[in-house]
Amino acid sequence: MMLPLQVHLTLPPWIVEAVDTAKRYHSDEERVGLAIELSRLNVAHATGGPFGAAVFDEDGRVVAAAANRVVPHHCSVAHAEIMAYMTAQQRLNRFRLNEDGRRYVLATSAQPCCQCYGATVWAGVDELLIGARAEDVEELTEFDEGPLPADWVGELERRGIAVRRDILREQARSVLANYGESGPHY
C-alpha cells in the first residue's frame, strides 16, 4: 500500500452562488452575517456541520468563503475557519495573509475551537469577528470546542489580532439550535 502524497478537500458548489464576490462587506454585521448564512446553507444542503467562515480584505471584499467539511471529507481539520484560511492562502499564494501589508479579517459564525484558534494565530489576520460563543456551540449541539487559554482574547490581541464577539449572536445560535435539534444532515 502506498502512502498518499496529497490531500484533496473541496467546498460545496453552492458557495459560488451564495457569495457575492463583487460586493463590499463594510460592516462587521455584514461580514458575520455572511458566515452565518454559509453555516445555515451548509446544514440546509447537507454538506457539513453548522459552521461558516469568510476572509475579507481591508476593502471589504471576500477573499475566501468556506463551510465545515469534516464529516464529508473524513478530515478532523476541515473546519470552516481552516477551510477559509487555506483557500485564502491558496488564492493569495502566501501562508501569511497580511504579509503584503494589507489588513485581513476572518468572520466566523461561531467562536473558533482550540484548533481554529491556533490557526488564527499564524494565518495572518488582523481581526477576528465572531457570531456565537463556544458555550452556545456546546449548549446547542454535541460539539466539544476544546481548551483555550484563560485569556484567549488577550492572547490574540497581544499578537495584533483584534477580536469582536457576539455579532448577530442570536442568528448564529438559531442555526446551531436547528442543527442540534434535528441532528446531522449529512
PDB file of N, CA and C in Angstrom, residues 80-162:
ATOM      1  N   ALA A  80     -14.639  25.179   9.175  1.00  0.00           N
ATOM      2  CA  ALA A  80     -14.908  26.325   8.294  1.00  0.00           C
ATOM      3  C   ALA A  80     -13.764  27.332   8.311  1.00  0.00           C
ATOM      4  N   GLU A  81     -13.243  27.647   9.497  1.00  0.00           N
ATOM      5  CA  GLU A  81     -12.159  28.628   9.586  1.00  0.00           C
ATOM      6  C   GLU A  81     -10.910  28.132   8.877  1.00  0.00           C
ATOM      7  N   ILE A  82     -10.568  26.875   9.076  1.00  0.00           N
ATOM      8  CA  ILE A  82      -9.381  26.293   8.438  1.00  0.00           C
ATOM      9  C   ILE A  82      -9.559  26.287   6.923  1.00  0.00           C
ATOM     10  N   MET A  83     -10.739  25.897   6.465  1.00  0.00           N
ATOM     11  CA  MET A  83     -11.011  25.880   5.023  1.00  0.00           C
ATOM     12  C   MET A  83     -10.927  27.300   4.447  1.00  0.00           C
ATOM     13  N   ALA A  84     -11.429  28.288   5.194  1.00  0.00           N
ATOM     14  CA  ALA A  84     -11.348  29.681   4.727  1.00  0.00           C
ATOM     15  C   ALA A  84      -9.897  30.145   4.676  1.00  0.00           C
ATOM     16  N   TYR A  85      -9.125  29.832   5.706  1.00  0.00           N
ATOM     17  CA  TYR A  85      -7.707  30.212   5.698  1.00  0.00           C
ATOM     18  C   TYR A  85      -6.979  29.554   4.534  1.00  0.00           C
ATOM     19  N   MET A  86      -7.193  28.256   4.346  1.00  0.00           N
ATOM     20  CA  MET A  86      -6.471  27.543   3.283  1.00  0.00           C
ATOM     21  C   MET A  86      -6.821  28.079   1.907  1.00  0.00           C
ATOM     22  N   THR A  87      -8.098  28.333   1.659  1.00  0.00           N
ATOM     23  CA  THR A  87      -8.471  28.824   0.331  1.00  0.00           C
ATOM     24  C   THR A  87      -8.006  30.262   0.121  1.00  0.00           C
ATOM     25  N   ALA A  88      -8.013  31.076   1.180  1.00  0.00           N
ATOM     26  CA  ALA A  88      -7.480  32.447   1.056  1.00  0.00           C
ATOM     27  C   ALA A  88      -5.977  32.405   0.792  1.00  0.00           C
ATOM     28  N   GLN A  89      -5.261  31.542   1.508  1.00  0.00           N
ATOM     29  CA  GLN A  89      -3.815  31.434   1.323  1.00  0.00           C
ATOM     30  C   GLN A  89      -3.492  30.919  -0.080  1.00  0.00           C
ATOM     31  N   GLN A  90      -4.277  29.986  -0.550  1.00  0.00           N
ATOM     32  CA  GLN A  90      -4.068  29.477  -1.906  1.00  0.00           C
ATOM     33  C   GLN A  90      -4.346  30.576  -2.932  1.00  0.00           C
ATOM     34  N   ARG A  91      -5.426  31.314  -2.735  1.00  0.00           N
ATOM     35  CA  ARG A  91      -5.784  32.380  -3.683  1.00  0.00           C
ATOM     36  C   ARG A  91      -4.715  33.464  -3.724  1.00  0.00           C
ATOM     37  N   LEU A  92      -4.180  33.850  -2.539  1.00  0.00           N
ATOM     38  CA  LEU A  92      -3.178  34.919  -2.470  1.00  0.00           C
ATOM     39  C   LEU A  92      -1.748  34.411  -2.632  1.00  0.00           C
ATOM     40  N   ASN A  93      -1.603  33.095  -2.653  1.00  0.00           N
ATOM     41  CA  ASN A  93      -0.302  32.449  -2.842  1.00  0.00           C
ATOM     42  C   ASN A  93       0.708  32.824  -1.752  1.00  0.00           C
ATOM     43  N   ARG A  94       0.238  32.792  -0.502  1.00  0.00           N
ATOM     44  CA  ARG A  94       1.138  33.002   0.636  1.00  0.00           C
ATOM     45  C   ARG A  94       0.498  32.418   1.894  1.00  0.00           C
ATOM     46  N   PHE A  95       1.336  31.944   2.805  1.00  0.00           N
ATOM     47  CA  PHE A  95       0.812  31.302   4.006  1.00  0.00           C
ATOM     48  C   PHE A  95       0.467  32.285   5.106  1.00  0.00           C
ATOM     49  N   ARG A  96       0.956  33.497   5.038  1.00  0.00           N
ATOM     50  CA  ARG A  96       0.593  34.548   5.997  1.00  0.00           C
ATOM     51  C   ARG A  96      -0.130  35.630   5.204  1.00  0.00           C
ATOM     52  N   LEU A  97      -1.438  35.728   5.408  1.00  0.00           N
ATOM     53  CA  LEU A  97      -2.275  36.578   4.562  1.00  0.00           C
ATOM     54  C   LEU A  97      -1.823  38.026   4.535  1.00  0.00           C
ATOM     55  N   ASN A  98      -1.530  38.613   5.698  1.00  0.00           N
ATOM     56  CA  ASN A  98      -1.210  40.049   5.756  1.00  0.00           C
ATOM     57  C   ASN A  98       0.263  40.361   5.491  1.00  0.00           C
ATOM     58  N   GLU A  99       0.957  39.416   4.924  1.00  0.00           N
ATOM     59  CA  GLU A  99       2.363  39.600   4.582  1.00  0.00           C
ATOM     60  C   GLU A  99       2.569  40.741   3.576  1.00  0.00           C
ATOM     61  N   ASP A 100       1.510  41.105   2.845  1.00  0.00           N
ATOM     62  CA  ASP A 100       1.601  42.176   1.851  1.00  0.00           C
ATOM     63  C   ASP A 100       1.382  43.562   2.457  1.00  0.00           C
ATOM     64  N   GLY A 101       1.201  43.626   3.795  1.00  0.00           N
ATOM     65  CA  GLY A 101       0.988  44.911   4.448  1.00  0.00           C
ATOM     66  C   GLY A 101      -0.460  45.354   4.489  1.00  0.00           C
ATOM     67  N   ARG A 102      -1.330  44.603   3.847  1.00  0.00           N
ATOM     68  CA  ARG A 102      -2.771  44.897   3.896  1.00  0.00           C
ATOM     69  C   ARG A 102      -3.388  44.199   5.097  1.00  0.00           C
ATOM     70  N   ARG A 103      -4.572  44.643   5.483  1.00  0.00           N
ATOM     71  CA  ARG A 103      -5.277  44.068   6.630  1.00  0.00           C
ATOM     72  C   ARG A 103      -6.305  43.048   6.153  1.00  0.00           C
ATOM     73  N   TYR A 104      -6.421  41.952   6.904  1.00  0.00           N
ATOM     74  CA  TYR A 104      -7.376  40.897   6.590  1.00  0.00           C
ATOM     75  C   TYR A 104      -8.184  40.561   7.833  1.00  0.00           C
ATOM     76  N   VAL A 105      -9.433  40.164   7.592  1.00  0.00           N
ATOM     77  CA  VAL A 105     -10.386  39.876   8.657  1.00  0.00           C
ATOM     78  C   VAL A 105     -10.956  38.482   8.443  1.00  0.00           C
ATOM     79  N   LEU A 106     -11.075  37.722   9.528  1.00  0.00           N
ATOM     80  CA  LEU A 106     -11.830  36.470   9.478  1.00  0.00           C
ATOM     81  C   LEU A 106     -13.138  36.705  10.206  1.00  0.00           C
ATOM     82  N   ALA A 107     -14.244  36.434   9.524  1.00  0.00           N
ATOM     83  CA  ALA A 107     -15.566  36.452  10.154  1.00  0.00           C
ATOM     84  C   ALA A 107     -16.024  35.009  10.252  1.00  0.00           C
ATOM     85  N   THR A 108     -16.522  34.633  11.425  1.00  0.00           N
ATOM     86  CA  THR A 108     -16.930  33.259  11.640  1.00  0.00           C
ATOM     87  C   THR A 108     -18.265  33.196  12.359  1.00  0.00           C
ATOM     88  N   SER A 109     -19.047  32.186  12.021  1.00  0.00           N
ATOM     89  CA  SER A 109     -20.382  32.053  12.602  1.00  0.00           C
ATOM     90  C   SER A 109     -20.321  31.726  14.086  1.00  0.00           C
ATOM     91  N   ALA A 110     -19.234  31.117  14.525  1.00  0.00           N
ATOM     92  CA  ALA A 110     -19.088  30.749  15.936  1.00  0.00           C
ATOM     93  C   ALA A 110     -17.625  30.884  16.350  1.00  0.00           C
ATOM     94  N   GLN A 111     -17.426  31.080  17.625  1.00  0.00           N
ATOM     95  CA  GLN A 111     -16.083  31.231  18.182  1.00  0.00           C
ATOM     96  C   GLN A 111     -15.192  30.072  17.752  1.00  0.00           C
ATOM     97  N   PRO A 112     -13.990  30.349  17.313  1.00  0.00           N
ATOM     98  CA  PRO A 112     -13.091  29.264  16.912  1.00  0.00           C
ATOM     99  C   PRO A 112     -12.820  28.284  18.052  1.00  0.00           C
ATOM    100  N   CYS A 113     -12.809  27.006  17.707  1.00  0.00           N
ATOM    101  CA  CYS A 113     -12.424  25.965  18.660  1.00  0.00           C
ATOM    102  C   CYS A 113     -10.919  26.071  18.910  1.00  0.00           C
ATOM    103  N   CYS A 114     -10.385  25.170  19.718  1.00  0.00           N
ATOM    104  CA  CYS A 114      -8.956  25.246  20.027  1.00  0.00           C
ATOM    105  C   CYS A 114      -8.092  25.093  18.778  1.00  0.00           C
ATOM    106  N   GLN A 115      -8.495  24.249  17.842  1.00  0.00           N
ATOM    107  CA  GLN A 115      -7.743  24.053  16.598  1.00  0.00           C
ATOM    108  C   GLN A 115      -7.744  25.320  15.741  1.00  0.00           C
ATOM    109  N   CYS A 116      -8.914  25.913  15.561  1.00  0.00           N
ATOM    110  CA  CYS A 116      -9.038  27.093  14.708  1.00  0.00           C
ATOM    111  C   CYS A 116      -8.439  28.326  15.381  1.00  0.00           C
ATOM    112  N   TYR A 117      -8.464  28.348  16.698  1.00  0.00           N
ATOM    113  CA  TYR A 117      -7.798  29.414  17.452  1.00  0.00           C
ATOM    114  C   TYR A 117      -6.300  29.397  17.133  1.00  0.00           C
ATOM    115  N   GLY A 118      -5.704  28.208  17.189  1.00  0.00           N
ATOM    116  CA  GLY A 118      -4.279  28.079  16.883  1.00  0.00           C
ATOM    117  C   GLY A 118      -3.963  28.505  15.463  1.00  0.00           C
ATOM    118  N   ALA A 119      -4.802  28.131  14.523  1.00  0.00           N
ATOM    119  CA  ALA A 119      -4.584  28.529  13.130  1.00  0.00           C
ATOM    120  C   ALA A 119      -4.697  30.043  12.968  1.00  0.00           C
ATOM    121  N   THR A 120      -5.568  30.663  13.745  1.00  0.00           N
ATOM    122  CA  THR A 120      -5.756  32.113  13.672  1.00  0.00           C
ATOM    123  C   THR A 120      -4.486  32.852  14.081  1.00  0.00           C
ATOM    124  N   VAL A 121      -3.765  32.303  15.042  1.00  0.00           N
ATOM    125  CA  VAL A 121      -2.510  32.921  15.482  1.00  0.00           C
ATOM    126  C   VAL A 121      -1.535  33.054  14.316  1.00  0.00           C
ATOM    127  N   TRP A 122      -1.495  32.064  13.430  1.00  0.00           N
ATOM    128  CA  TRP A 122      -0.481  32.015  12.377  1.00  0.00           C
ATOM    129  C   TRP A 122      -0.982  32.430  10.999  1.00  0.00           C
ATOM    130  N   ALA A 123      -2.277  32.565  10.793  1.00  0.00           N
ATOM    131  CA  ALA A 123      -2.825  32.777   9.447  1.00  0.00           C
ATOM    132  C   ALA A 123      -2.542  34.150   8.847  1.00  0.00           C
ATOM    133  N   GLY A 124      -2.296  35.139   9.690  1.00  0.00           N
ATOM    134  CA  GLY A 124      -2.047  36.476   9.154  1.00  0.00           C
ATOM    135  C   GLY A 124      -3.300  37.305   9.012  1.00  0.00           C
ATOM    136  N   VAL A 125      -4.219  37.161   9.973  1.00  0.00           N
ATOM    137  CA  VAL A 125      -5.378  38.048  10.001  1.00  0.00           C
ATOM    138  C   VAL A 125      -5.151  39.107  11.070  1.00  0.00           C
ATOM    139  N   ASP A 126      -5.808  40.238  10.892  1.00  0.00           N
ATOM    140  CA  ASP A 126      -5.665  41.358  11.814  1.00  0.00           C
ATOM    141  C   ASP A 126      -6.880  41.528  12.707  1.00  0.00           C
ATOM    142  N   GLU A 127      -7.955  40.852  12.327  1.00  0.00           N
ATOM    143  CA  GLU A 127      -9.191  40.983  13.088  1.00  0.00           C
ATOM    144  C   GLU A 127      -9.984  39.690  13.005  1.00  0.00           C
ATOM    145  N   LEU A 128     -10.645  39.353  14.111  1.00  0.00           N
ATOM    146  CA  LEU A 128     -11.481  38.164  14.208  1.00  0.00           C
ATOM    147  C   LEU A 128     -12.865  38.609  14.655  1.00  0.00           C
ATOM    148  N   LEU A 129     -13.871  38.329  13.829  1.00  0.00           N
ATOM    149  CA  LEU A 129     -15.263  38.683  14.121  1.00  0.00           C
ATOM    150  C   LEU A 129     -16.036  37.399  14.373  1.00  0.00           C
ATOM    151  N   ILE A 130     -16.768  37.346  15.490  1.00  0.00           N
ATOM    152  CA  ILE A 130     -17.386  36.097  15.949  1.00  0.00           C
ATOM    153  C   ILE A 130     -18.879  36.271  16.189  1.00  0.00           C
ATOM    154  N   GLY A 131     -19.665  35.304  15.723  1.00  0.00           N
ATOM    155  CA  GLY A 131     -21.101  35.264  15.990  1.00  0.00           C
ATOM    156  C   GLY A 131     -21.381  34.622  17.341  1.00  0.00           C
ATOM    157  N   ALA A 132     -21.648  33.319  17.332  1.00  0.00           N
ATOM    158  CA  ALA A 132     -21.970  32.582  18.561  1.00  0.00           C
ATOM    159  C   ALA A 132     -20.716  32.341  19.393  1.00  0.00           C
ATOM    160  N   ARG A 133     -20.916  32.136  20.675  1.00  0.00           N
ATOM    161  CA  ARG A 133     -19.816  31.803  21.594  1.00  0.00           C
ATOM    162  C   ARG A 133     -19.623  30.286  21.670  1.00  0.00           C
ATOM    163  N   ALA A 134     -18.473  29.868  22.185  1.00  0.00           N
ATOM    164  CA  ALA A 134     -18.197  28.439  22.349  1.00  0.00           C
ATOM    165  C   ALA A 134     -19.247  27.789  23.245  1.00  0.00           C
ATOM    166  N   GLU A 135     -19.659  28.503  24.286  1.00  0.00           N
ATOM    167  CA  GLU A 135     -20.676  27.916  25.175  1.00  0.00           C
ATOM    168  C   GLU A 135     -22.010  27.731  24.459  1.00  0.00           C
ATOM    169  N   ASP A 136     -22.302  28.555  23.451  1.00  0.00           N
ATOM    170  CA  ASP A 136     -23.505  28.365  22.641  1.00  0.00           C
ATOM    171  C   ASP A 136     -23.387  27.070  21.836  1.00  0.00           C
ATOM    172  N   VAL A 137     -22.231  26.867  21.231  1.00  0.00           N
ATOM    173  CA  VAL A 137     -21.996  25.657  20.441  1.00  0.00           C
ATOM    174  C   VAL A 137     -22.180  24.426  21.313  1.00  0.00           C
ATOM    175  N   GLU A 138     -21.564  24.423  22.493  1.00  0.00           N
ATOM    176  CA  GLU A 138     -21.629  23.253  23.370  1.00  0.00           C
ATOM    177  C   GLU A 138     -23.019  23.062  23.978  1.00  0.00           C
ATOM    178  N   GLU A 139     -23.740  24.151  24.216  1.00  0.00           N
ATOM    179  CA  GLU A 139     -25.093  24.061  24.768  1.00  0.00           C
ATOM    180  C   GLU A 139     -26.084  23.530  23.729  1.00  0.00           C
ATOM    181  N   LEU A 140     -25.949  23.948  22.489  1.00  0.00           N
ATOM    182  CA  LEU A 140     -26.959  23.673  21.472  1.00  0.00           C
ATOM    183  C   LEU A 140     -26.644  22.487  20.568  1.00  0.00           C
ATOM    184  N   THR A 141     -25.412  22.006  20.600  1.00  0.00           N
ATOM    185  CA  THR A 141     -25.011  20.853  19.775  1.00  0.00           C
ATOM    186  C   THR A 141     -24.225  19.893  20.660  1.00  0.00           C
ATOM    187  N   GLU A 142     -23.717  18.844  20.065  1.00  0.00           N
ATOM    188  CA  GLU A 142     -22.895  17.885  20.816  1.00  0.00           C
ATOM    189  C   GLU A 142     -21.408  18.097  20.579  1.00  0.00           C
ATOM    190  N   PHE A 143     -21.032  19.251  20.001  1.00  0.00           N
ATOM    191  CA  PHE A 143     -19.631  19.511  19.701  1.00  0.00           C
ATOM    192  C   PHE A 143     -18.865  19.914  20.956  1.00  0.00           C
ATOM    193  N   ASP A 144     -17.618  19.473  21.033  1.00  0.00           N
ATOM    194  CA  ASP A 144     -16.681  19.855  22.097  1.00  0.00           C
ATOM    195  C   ASP A 144     -15.693  20.836  21.473  1.00  0.00           C
ATOM    196  N   GLU A 145     -15.655  22.060  21.972  1.00  0.00           N
ATOM    197  CA  GLU A 145     -14.813  23.102  21.386  1.00  0.00           C
ATOM    198  C   GLU A 145     -13.365  23.058  21.858  1.00  0.00           C
ATOM    199  N   GLY A 146     -13.061  22.236  22.856  1.00  0.00           N
ATOM    200  CA  GLY A 146     -11.691  22.063  23.315  1.00  0.00           C
ATOM    201  C   GLY A 146     -11.207  23.225  24.174  1.00  0.00           C
ATOM    202  N   PRO A 147     -10.017  23.058  24.759  1.00  0.00           N
ATOM    203  CA  PRO A 147      -9.494  24.064  25.685  1.00  0.00           C
ATOM    204  C   PRO A 147      -8.846  25.252  24.968  1.00  0.00           C
ATOM    205  N   LEU A 148      -9.055  26.421  25.534  1.00  0.00           N
ATOM    206  CA  LEU A 148      -8.398  27.643  25.074  1.00  0.00           C
ATOM    207  C   LEU A 148      -7.667  28.265  26.263  1.00  0.00           C
ATOM    208  N   PRO A 149      -6.677  29.116  26.012  1.00  0.00           N
ATOM    209  CA  PRO A 149      -6.049  29.836  27.124  1.00  0.00           C
ATOM    210  C   PRO A 149      -7.115  30.628  27.889  1.00  0.00           C
ATOM    211  N   ALA A 150      -6.923  30.804  29.177  1.00  0.00           N
ATOM    212  CA  ALA A 150      -7.899  31.522  30.005  1.00  0.00           C
ATOM    213  C   ALA A 150      -8.199  32.897  29.425  1.00  0.00           C
ATOM    214  N   ASP A 151      -7.182  33.587  28.944  1.00  0.00           N
ATOM    215  CA  ASP A 151      -7.365  34.912  28.362  1.00  0.00           C
ATOM    216  C   ASP A 151      -7.104  34.838  26.850  1.00  0.00           C
ATOM    217  N   TRP A 152      -7.885  34.006  26.158  1.00  0.00           N
ATOM    218  CA  TRP A 152      -7.646  33.773  24.735  1.00  0.00           C
ATOM    219  C   TRP A 152      -7.797  35.043  23.910  1.00  0.00           C
ATOM    220  N   VAL A 153      -8.750  35.910  24.270  1.00  0.00           N
ATOM    221  CA  VAL A 153      -8.913  37.170  23.539  1.00  0.00           C
ATOM    222  C   VAL A 153      -7.665  38.029  23.719  1.00  0.00           C
ATOM    223  N   GLY A 154      -7.192  38.137  24.961  1.00  0.00           N
ATOM    224  CA  GLY A 154      -5.987  38.917  25.239  1.00  0.00           C
ATOM    225  C   GLY A 154      -4.770  38.372  24.512  1.00  0.00           C
ATOM    226  N   GLU A 155      -4.663  37.048  24.425  1.00  0.00           N
ATOM    227  CA  GLU A 155      -3.536  36.434  23.703  1.00  0.00           C
ATOM    228  C   GLU A 155      -3.550  36.832  22.232  1.00  0.00           C
ATOM    229  N   LEU A 156      -4.721  36.834  21.616  1.00  0.00           N
ATOM    230  CA  LEU A 156      -4.808  37.249  20.212  1.00  0.00           C
ATOM    231  C   LEU A 156      -4.501  38.734  20.074  1.00  0.00           C
ATOM    232  N   GLU A 157      -5.070  39.529  20.954  1.00  0.00           N
ATOM    233  CA  GLU A 157      -4.847  40.975  20.866  1.00  0.00           C
ATOM    234  C   GLU A 157      -3.378  41.331  21.073  1.00  0.00           C
ATOM    235  N   ARG A 158      -2.685  40.601  21.938  1.00  0.00           N
ATOM    236  CA  ARG A 158      -1.243  40.833  22.125  1.00  0.00           C
ATOM    237  C   ARG A 158      -0.452  40.517  20.863  1.00  0.00           C
ATOM    238  N   ARG A 159      -1.028  39.699  20.019  1.00  0.00           N
ATOM    239  CA  ARG A 159      -0.384  39.339  18.746  1.00  0.00           C
ATOM    240  C   ARG A 159      -0.883  40.203  17.596  1.00  0.00           C
ATOM    241  N   GLY A 160      -1.634  41.252  17.921  1.00  0.00           N
ATOM    242  CA  GLY A 160      -2.093  42.191  16.900  1.00  0.00           C
ATOM    243  C   GLY A 160      -3.390  41.813  16.217  1.00  0.00           C
ATOM    244  N   ILE A 161      -4.135  40.866  16.802  1.00  0.00           N
ATOM    245  CA  ILE A 161      -5.400  40.434  16.216  1.00  0.00           C
ATOM    246  C   ILE A 161      -6.541  40.955  17.086  1.00  0.00           C
ATOM    247  N   ALA A 162      -7.276  41.932  16.590  1.00  0.00           N
ATOM    248  CA  ALA A 162      -8.422  42.479  17.321  1.00  0.00           C
ATOM    249  C   ALA A 162      -9.558  41.456  17.296  1.00  0.00           C
TER     250      ALA A 162
END
